[in-house]
Amino acid sequence: MFILEQLKKYFDLKILLLFFSVFILSVAIVLLKYISDEECEINDFAIEANSFMTDELIIFSDNSKNSSSWRWYFGDDSQISFRSKVAHSFEKEGEYMVTLIVNNKCQVKKVIKIIPKAYRVDKTMLPQFSLPISIMEGEKLEVADRTDKSTSWEWRFGESNKVDSFDRNASYSYNSPGKKVVSLIVNGDYKHVAIKEIFVIPKKEEKEKRKKYKSDIPWNPFQNVQDAPTEEPEKEPLKKVVKGPEIRDTDNDRLLEILKLVREDKITYENFIKYFCLYQMPFVLYKDGESGSIEKFYYAVKKNKVKIKDVSIKKDGEDCIRVINVDKKYKAVF
């Protein structure tokens, strides 16, 4: 009572109460702000998944401290989950907004993209057949299915959208050059289609000589009348195939030696093409299916853009090299 009377003597009691009320309110605001900031430091959640595909489980988890309640919204009309760690799968592809609310205050949102589930092909169930790397245009290609327990076949040779043969053993002749895709389906299993590529080499142009017989020549009543002398037009000389230095079918080492000279810049392009038949320059076919001209191949080797692992050649009926098959070297990753 004495202290209160002294305070009343020197201070107004209303001022003291006002000061004390302001102090208590300030402390409460600071504490509330501190607690709120402590709870809402949560700004992320973890996602674990082997793939973001339809029907695949995705793990969502919150590992933050001081968390006591959770609400997960997955954006796909599914039920809310109330655990810190949940597993969820999406039935349809698309983008989904996943929302997490912690302690009824802190909110975190993330967008995830779900793609269609990939179908994994079982390679052991693919049809089995062999195919050469290349073939001449017009030459008959013969293929045979070696798949166990096969009873029906659908061969497509890449020049039309229709089925070209329904037999186990099929044959086909290409009418146009270039890269072709050969496919085989057995027993109506369209999920397991065997696909292989073949390069069709353009056939060389052949000039057909027309023969005239006496019976084809019409009777001319003026055939005995002498015409005025005329100058005969000059005939264009026939281009004969001139063979280069001999490179035998199995002499791949000889070609590798020549390519080594190209890489070391010891042989010009003009001297390089002398190893092939004049007017019958070969095509270059790489093992990965690409193709190119002999000139482009020469400069690629010269500039060290192509490193060669192995080569093989294919000749035509005139013993001219028409195709050079190239197996390139690739840089190792490790």
Coordinates of C-alpha atoms in Angstrom, one line a residue:
M1 CA 0.0 0.0 0.0
F2 CA 2.9 2.3 0.8
I3 CA 4.5 1.7 -2.6
L4 CA 1.2 2.2 -4.4
E5 CA 0.6 5.4 -2.5
Q6 CA 4.1 6.6 -3.4
L7 CA 3.5 5.8 -7.1
K8 CA 0.2 7.7 -7.0
K9 CA 2.0 10.6 -5.5
Y10 CA 4.6 10.9 -8.3
F11 CA 2.8 9.2 -11.3
D12 CA -0.7 9.0 -12.6
L13 CA -1.9 5.4 -12.2
K14 CA -3.7 5.4 -15.6
I15 CA -0.4 6.2 -17.3
L16 CA 1.3 3.3 -15.5
L17 CA -1.5 0.9 -16.6
L18 CA -1.3 2.1 -20.2
F19 CA 2.5 1.6 -20.2
F20 CA 2.2 -1.9 -18.8
S21 CA -0.6 -2.9 -21.2
V22 CA 1.5 -1.7 -24.2
F23 CA 4.5 -3.7 -22.9
I24 CA 2.5 -6.9 -22.6
L25 CA 0.9 -6.5 -26.0
S26 CA 4.3 -5.9 -27.6
V27 CA 5.8 -9.0 -26.1
A28 CA 2.8 -11.1 -27.2
I29 CA 3.1 -9.8 -30.8
V30 CA 6.8 -10.6 -30.9
L31 CA 6.2 -14.1 -29.5
L32 CA 3.4 -14.7 -32.0
K33 CA 5.5 -13.6 -34.9
Y34 CA 8.4 -15.7 -33.7
I35 CA 6.2 -18.8 -33.4
S36 CA 4.6 -18.2 -36.8
D37 CA 8.0 -17.7 -38.5
E38 CA 9.3 -20.9 -36.9
E39 CA 6.4 -22.9 -38.2
C40 CA 6.3 -21.5 -41.7
E41 CA 10.0 -22.0 -42.6
I42 CA 8.7 -25.1 -44.4
N43 CA 9.0 -24.3 -48.2
D44 CA 9.6 -27.6 -49.8
F45 CA 8.8 -31.3 -49.7
A46 CA 10.6 -34.4 -51.2
I47 CA 9.5 -36.4 -54.2
E48 CA 10.9 -39.9 -54.9
A49 CA 10.1 -41.8 -58.1
N50 CA 11.8 -44.1 -60.6
S51 CA 9.7 -42.5 -63.3
F52 CA 6.9 -40.0 -63.6
M53 CA 4.6 -42.3 -65.6
T54 CA 0.9 -43.2 -65.3
D55 CA 0.2 -45.9 -62.7
E56 CA 3.7 -45.7 -61.2
L57 CA 4.0 -45.0 -57.4
I58 CA 5.5 -41.7 -56.4
I59 CA 6.6 -41.0 -52.8
F60 CA 5.9 -37.6 -51.3
S61 CA 7.3 -36.7 -47.9
D62 CA 7.9 -33.8 -45.5
N63 CA 11.0 -34.1 -43.3
S64 CA 10.8 -30.7 -41.6
K65 CA 11.0 -30.2 -37.9
N66 CA 8.2 -29.0 -35.6
S67 CA 5.5 -30.5 -38.0
S68 CA 2.5 -32.0 -36.4
S69 CA -0.2 -32.2 -39.1
W70 CA -0.2 -32.6 -42.9
R71 CA -2.7 -32.4 -45.7
W72 CA -1.8 -33.6 -49.2
Y73 CA -3.8 -32.5 -52.3
F74 CA -2.7 -34.2 -55.5
G75 CA -4.9 -32.3 -58.0
D76 CA -6.5 -35.4 -59.5
D77 CA -9.8 -35.5 -57.5
S78 CA -8.3 -38.2 -55.2
Q79 CA -8.8 -38.2 -51.4
I80 CA -6.7 -36.1 -49.1
S81 CA -3.8 -37.8 -47.3
F82 CA -2.9 -36.9 -43.7
R83 CA 0.6 -38.4 -43.2
S84 CA 4.1 -36.9 -43.4
K85 CA 5.0 -39.5 -46.1
V86 CA 2.5 -40.8 -48.6
A87 CA 2.6 -42.9 -51.9
H88 CA 0.4 -41.9 -54.8
S89 CA -0.1 -42.8 -58.4
F90 CA -1.8 -40.9 -61.2
E91 CA -4.1 -42.7 -63.7
K92 CA -3.9 -40.2 -66.5
E93 CA -1.1 -38.2 -68.1
G94 CA -0.9 -34.4 -67.7
E95 CA 0.4 -31.7 -65.3
Y96 CA -0.8 -31.8 -61.6
M97 CA -0.5 -29.2 -58.9
V98 CA 0.5 -31.1 -55.7
T99 CA -0.2 -29.0 -52.5
L100 CA 1.0 -29.7 -48.9
I101 CA -0.4 -27.8 -45.9
V102 CA 1.6 -28.3 -42.7
N103 CA 0.3 -27.4 -39.2
N104 CA -2.8 -25.8 -41.0
K105 CA -0.7 -22.8 -41.9
C106 CA 2.4 -23.5 -44.1
Q107 CA 1.5 -24.2 -47.7
V108 CA 3.9 -25.6 -50.3
K109 CA 2.9 -26.2 -54.0
K110 CA 4.7 -28.1 -56.8
V111 CA 3.7 -29.0 -60.4
I112 CA 4.7 -32.4 -61.7
K113 CA 4.2 -33.7 -65.2
I114 CA 3.0 -37.3 -65.7
I115 CA 3.7 -39.0 -69.0
P116 CA 2.1 -42.1 -70.5
K117 CA 3.5 -45.4 -69.3
A118 CA 6.1 -46.8 -71.7
Y119 CA 5.6 -50.2 -73.1
R120 CA 8.7 -52.3 -72.7
V121 CA 9.3 -54.7 -75.5
D122 CA 10.5 -58.2 -74.6
K123 CA 13.3 -58.7 -77.1
T124 CA 13.1 -62.5 -76.7
M125 CA 9.6 -62.4 -78.3
L126 CA 10.7 -60.5 -81.4
P127 CA 10.7 -62.4 -84.7
Q128 CA 14.0 -63.7 -85.9
F129 CA 15.3 -63.2 -89.5
S130 CA 18.6 -62.2 -91.2
L131 CA 19.1 -59.3 -93.6
P132 CA 22.1 -58.2 -95.6
I133 CA 23.5 -54.7 -95.2
S134 CA 22.9 -53.8 -98.9
I135 CA 21.4 -55.1 -102.1
M136 CA 21.4 -53.9 -105.8
E137 CA 18.3 -52.3 -107.2
G138 CA 16.3 -55.0 -109.0
E139 CA 18.2 -57.8 -107.4
K140 CA 16.0 -60.4 -105.6
L141 CA 16.1 -60.3 -101.8
E142 CA 15.3 -63.6 -100.1
V143 CA 14.4 -63.7 -96.4
A144 CA 13.3 -66.5 -94.1
D145 CA 11.7 -66.5 -90.6
R146 CA 13.4 -68.5 -87.9
T147 CA 11.0 -67.8 -85.1
D148 CA 9.9 -70.8 -83.0
K149 CA 6.3 -71.8 -83.1
S150 CA 5.4 -69.2 -85.8
T151 CA 2.2 -70.0 -87.8
S152 CA 1.5 -66.8 -89.7
W153 CA 3.7 -64.0 -91.1
E154 CA 3.4 -60.5 -92.4
W155 CA 6.4 -59.2 -94.4
R156 CA 6.7 -55.5 -95.3
F157 CA 9.7 -54.4 -97.4
G158 CA 9.4 -50.6 -97.0
E159 CA 8.2 -49.5 -100.5
S160 CA 4.5 -49.4 -99.7
N161 CA 2.1 -49.6 -96.7
K162 CA 0.7 -52.9 -97.6
V163 CA 1.8 -56.4 -96.6
D164 CA 4.1 -57.8 -99.3
S165 CA 4.1 -61.4 -98.3
F166 CA 2.3 -63.8 -96.0
D167 CA 4.8 -66.7 -96.3
R168 CA 7.5 -67.9 -94.0
N169 CA 10.1 -67.6 -96.8
A170 CA 9.6 -64.4 -98.8
S171 CA 11.4 -62.7 -101.7
Y172 CA 11.2 -59.1 -103.0
S173 CA 12.9 -56.9 -105.6
Y174 CA 13.3 -53.2 -105.0
N175 CA 12.3 -50.7 -107.7
S176 CA 13.9 -47.7 -106.1
P177 CA 17.3 -47.0 -104.4
G178 CA 17.9 -45.7 -100.8
K179 CA 17.5 -46.9 -97.3
K180 CA 14.5 -49.3 -96.8
V181 CA 12.9 -50.7 -93.6
V182 CA 12.0 -54.4 -93.5
S183 CA 9.5 -55.5 -90.8
L184 CA 8.1 -58.9 -89.8
I185 CA 5.1 -59.7 -87.6
V186 CA 4.4 -63.3 -86.6
N187 CA 1.3 -64.8 -85.2
G188 CA -0.5 -61.5 -85.4
D189 CA 1.5 -60.1 -82.4
Y190 CA 1.7 -56.4 -83.3
K191 CA 3.4 -55.5 -80.1
H192 CA 6.5 -57.4 -81.1
V193 CA 7.6 -56.3 -84.5
A194 CA 11.1 -57.1 -85.8
I195 CA 12.5 -54.1 -87.8
K196 CA 15.7 -54.0 -89.8
E197 CA 17.2 -51.7 -92.4
I198 CA 18.7 -52.4 -95.8
F199 CA 20.4 -50.1 -98.3
V200 CA 19.3 -50.4 -101.9
I201 CA 22.2 -49.5 -104.3
P202 CA 21.1 -47.7 -107.5
K203 CA 21.5 -49.8 -110.6
K204 CA 23.8 -48.5 -113.3
E205 CA 22.3 -47.0 -116.4
E206 CA 22.5 -49.3 -119.4
K207 CA 22.0 -48.2 -122.9
E208 CA 19.9 -50.7 -124.9
K209 CA 20.9 -51.0 -128.5
R210 CA 17.9 -51.3 -130.8
K211 CA 18.3 -53.7 -133.6
K212 CA 16.7 -53.2 -136.9
Y213 CA 15.7 -56.0 -139.2
K214 CA 15.0 -55.8 -142.9
S215 CA 11.4 -56.7 -142.3
D216 CA 11.1 -53.6 -140.1
I217 CA 12.3 -51.2 -142.7
P218 CA 9.5 -49.8 -144.8
W219 CA 9.7 -49.9 -148.6
N220 CA 11.1 -46.6 -150.0
P221 CA 10.4 -45.8 -153.7
F222 CA 13.2 -43.3 -153.7
Q223 CA 15.8 -45.6 -152.2
N224 CA 17.7 -45.7 -155.5
V225 CA 17.7 -42.0 -156.0
Q226 CA 21.0 -40.4 -154.9
D227 CA 20.6 -37.7 -152.2
A228 CA 22.7 -34.7 -151.9
P229 CA 25.8 -35.3 -149.8
T230 CA 25.4 -34.2 -146.2
E231 CA 27.8 -34.0 -143.3
E232 CA 27.4 -36.9 -140.9
P233 CA 26.9 -35.8 -137.3
E234 CA 29.7 -36.7 -135.0
K235 CA 28.8 -39.6 -132.8
E236 CA 29.3 -39.3 -129.1
P237 CA 32.0 -41.7 -128.0
L238 CA 30.8 -44.5 -125.7
K239 CA 32.2 -44.2 -122.2
K240 CA 33.9 -47.4 -121.4
V241 CA 34.4 -48.5 -117.8
V242 CA 38.0 -48.2 -117.0
K243 CA 39.1 -50.3 -114.0
G244 CA 41.5 -49.0 -111.4
P245 CA 44.3 -50.9 -109.6
E246 CA 43.1 -54.3 -108.5
I247 CA 41.4 -54.5 -105.0
R248 CA 40.1 -58.0 -104.5
D249 CA 36.9 -58.9 -102.7
T250 CA 38.7 -60.1 -99.6
D251 CA 41.6 -57.6 -99.8
N252 CA 40.2 -55.2 -97.2
D253 CA 43.7 -54.6 -95.8
R254 CA 44.7 -53.0 -99.1
L255 CA 41.8 -50.5 -98.9
L256 CA 42.7 -49.8 -95.3
E257 CA 46.3 -49.0 -96.4
I258 CA 45.0 -46.6 -99.0
L259 CA 42.8 -44.9 -96.4
K260 CA 45.7 -44.6 -94.1
L261 CA 47.5 -42.6 -96.8
V262 CA 44.4 -40.4 -97.1
R263 CA 44.4 -39.7 -93.3
E264 CA 48.2 -38.9 -93.5
D265 CA 47.5 -36.5 -96.4
K266 CA 49.8 -38.5 -98.7
I267 CA 47.4 -39.1 -101.5
T268 CA 45.2 -36.6 -103.4
Y269 CA 41.5 -37.1 -104.2
E270 CA 42.4 -37.4 -107.9
N271 CA 44.8 -40.3 -107.2
F272 CA 42.4 -41.8 -104.6
I273 CA 39.6 -42.3 -107.1
K274 CA 41.9 -44.0 -109.5
Y275 CA 41.6 -47.1 -107.4
F276 CA 38.0 -47.5 -108.5
C277 CA 36.3 -47.9 -111.9
L278 CA 36.0 -44.8 -114.0
Y279 CA 32.3 -43.7 -114.4
Q280 CA 31.3 -46.2 -111.7
M281 CA 32.3 -44.5 -108.4
P282 CA 31.2 -46.6 -105.3
F283 CA 28.8 -45.6 -102.6
V284 CA 29.9 -45.5 -98.9
L285 CA 27.6 -47.3 -96.5
Y286 CA 28.2 -47.0 -92.7
K287 CA 27.3 -49.7 -90.3
D288 CA 24.9 -47.3 -88.5
G289 CA 22.8 -47.0 -91.7
E290 CA 24.2 -43.6 -93.0
S291 CA 25.5 -43.4 -96.5
G292 CA 27.4 -40.9 -98.6
S293 CA 29.5 -40.2 -101.7
I294 CA 33.1 -41.4 -102.1
E295 CA 34.3 -37.7 -102.3
K296 CA 32.6 -36.9 -99.0
F297 CA 34.1 -40.0 -97.4
Y298 CA 37.6 -39.1 -98.7
Y299 CA 37.6 -35.6 -97.0
A300 CA 36.0 -37.0 -93.8
V301 CA 38.9 -39.4 -93.5
K302 CA 41.4 -36.8 -94.4
K303 CA 40.2 -34.3 -91.8
N304 CA 40.0 -37.2 -89.2
K305 CA 36.2 -36.7 -88.8
V306 CA 35.8 -40.5 -89.4
K307 CA 37.9 -43.0 -87.6
I308 CA 37.7 -46.4 -89.3
K309 CA 37.5 -49.7 -87.4
D310 CA 37.0 -52.0 -90.4
V311 CA 35.9 -51.9 -94.1
S312 CA 34.6 -54.4 -96.6
I313 CA 33.7 -54.0 -100.3
K314 CA 31.1 -55.3 -102.6
K315 CA 31.5 -55.6 -106.4
D316 CA 29.2 -55.7 -109.4
G317 CA 29.2 -58.0 -112.5
E318 CA 32.0 -55.9 -114.1
D319 CA 34.3 -56.4 -111.1
C320 CA 33.9 -52.8 -110.1
I321 CA 33.6 -51.8 -106.4
R322 CA 30.0 -50.5 -106.0
V323 CA 29.7 -50.4 -102.2
I324 CA 32.2 -49.7 -99.4
N325 CA 30.9 -50.9 -96.0
V326 CA 32.5 -48.9 -93.2
D327 CA 32.5 -49.7 -89.5
K328 CA 33.4 -46.6 -87.6
K329 CA 35.2 -46.2 -84.2
Y330 CA 33.4 -44.4 -81.4
K331 CA 34.8 -42.6 -78.4
A332 CA 34.5 -44.6 -75.2
V333 CA 32.5 -42.9 -72.5
F334 CA 34.6 -44.3 -69.7

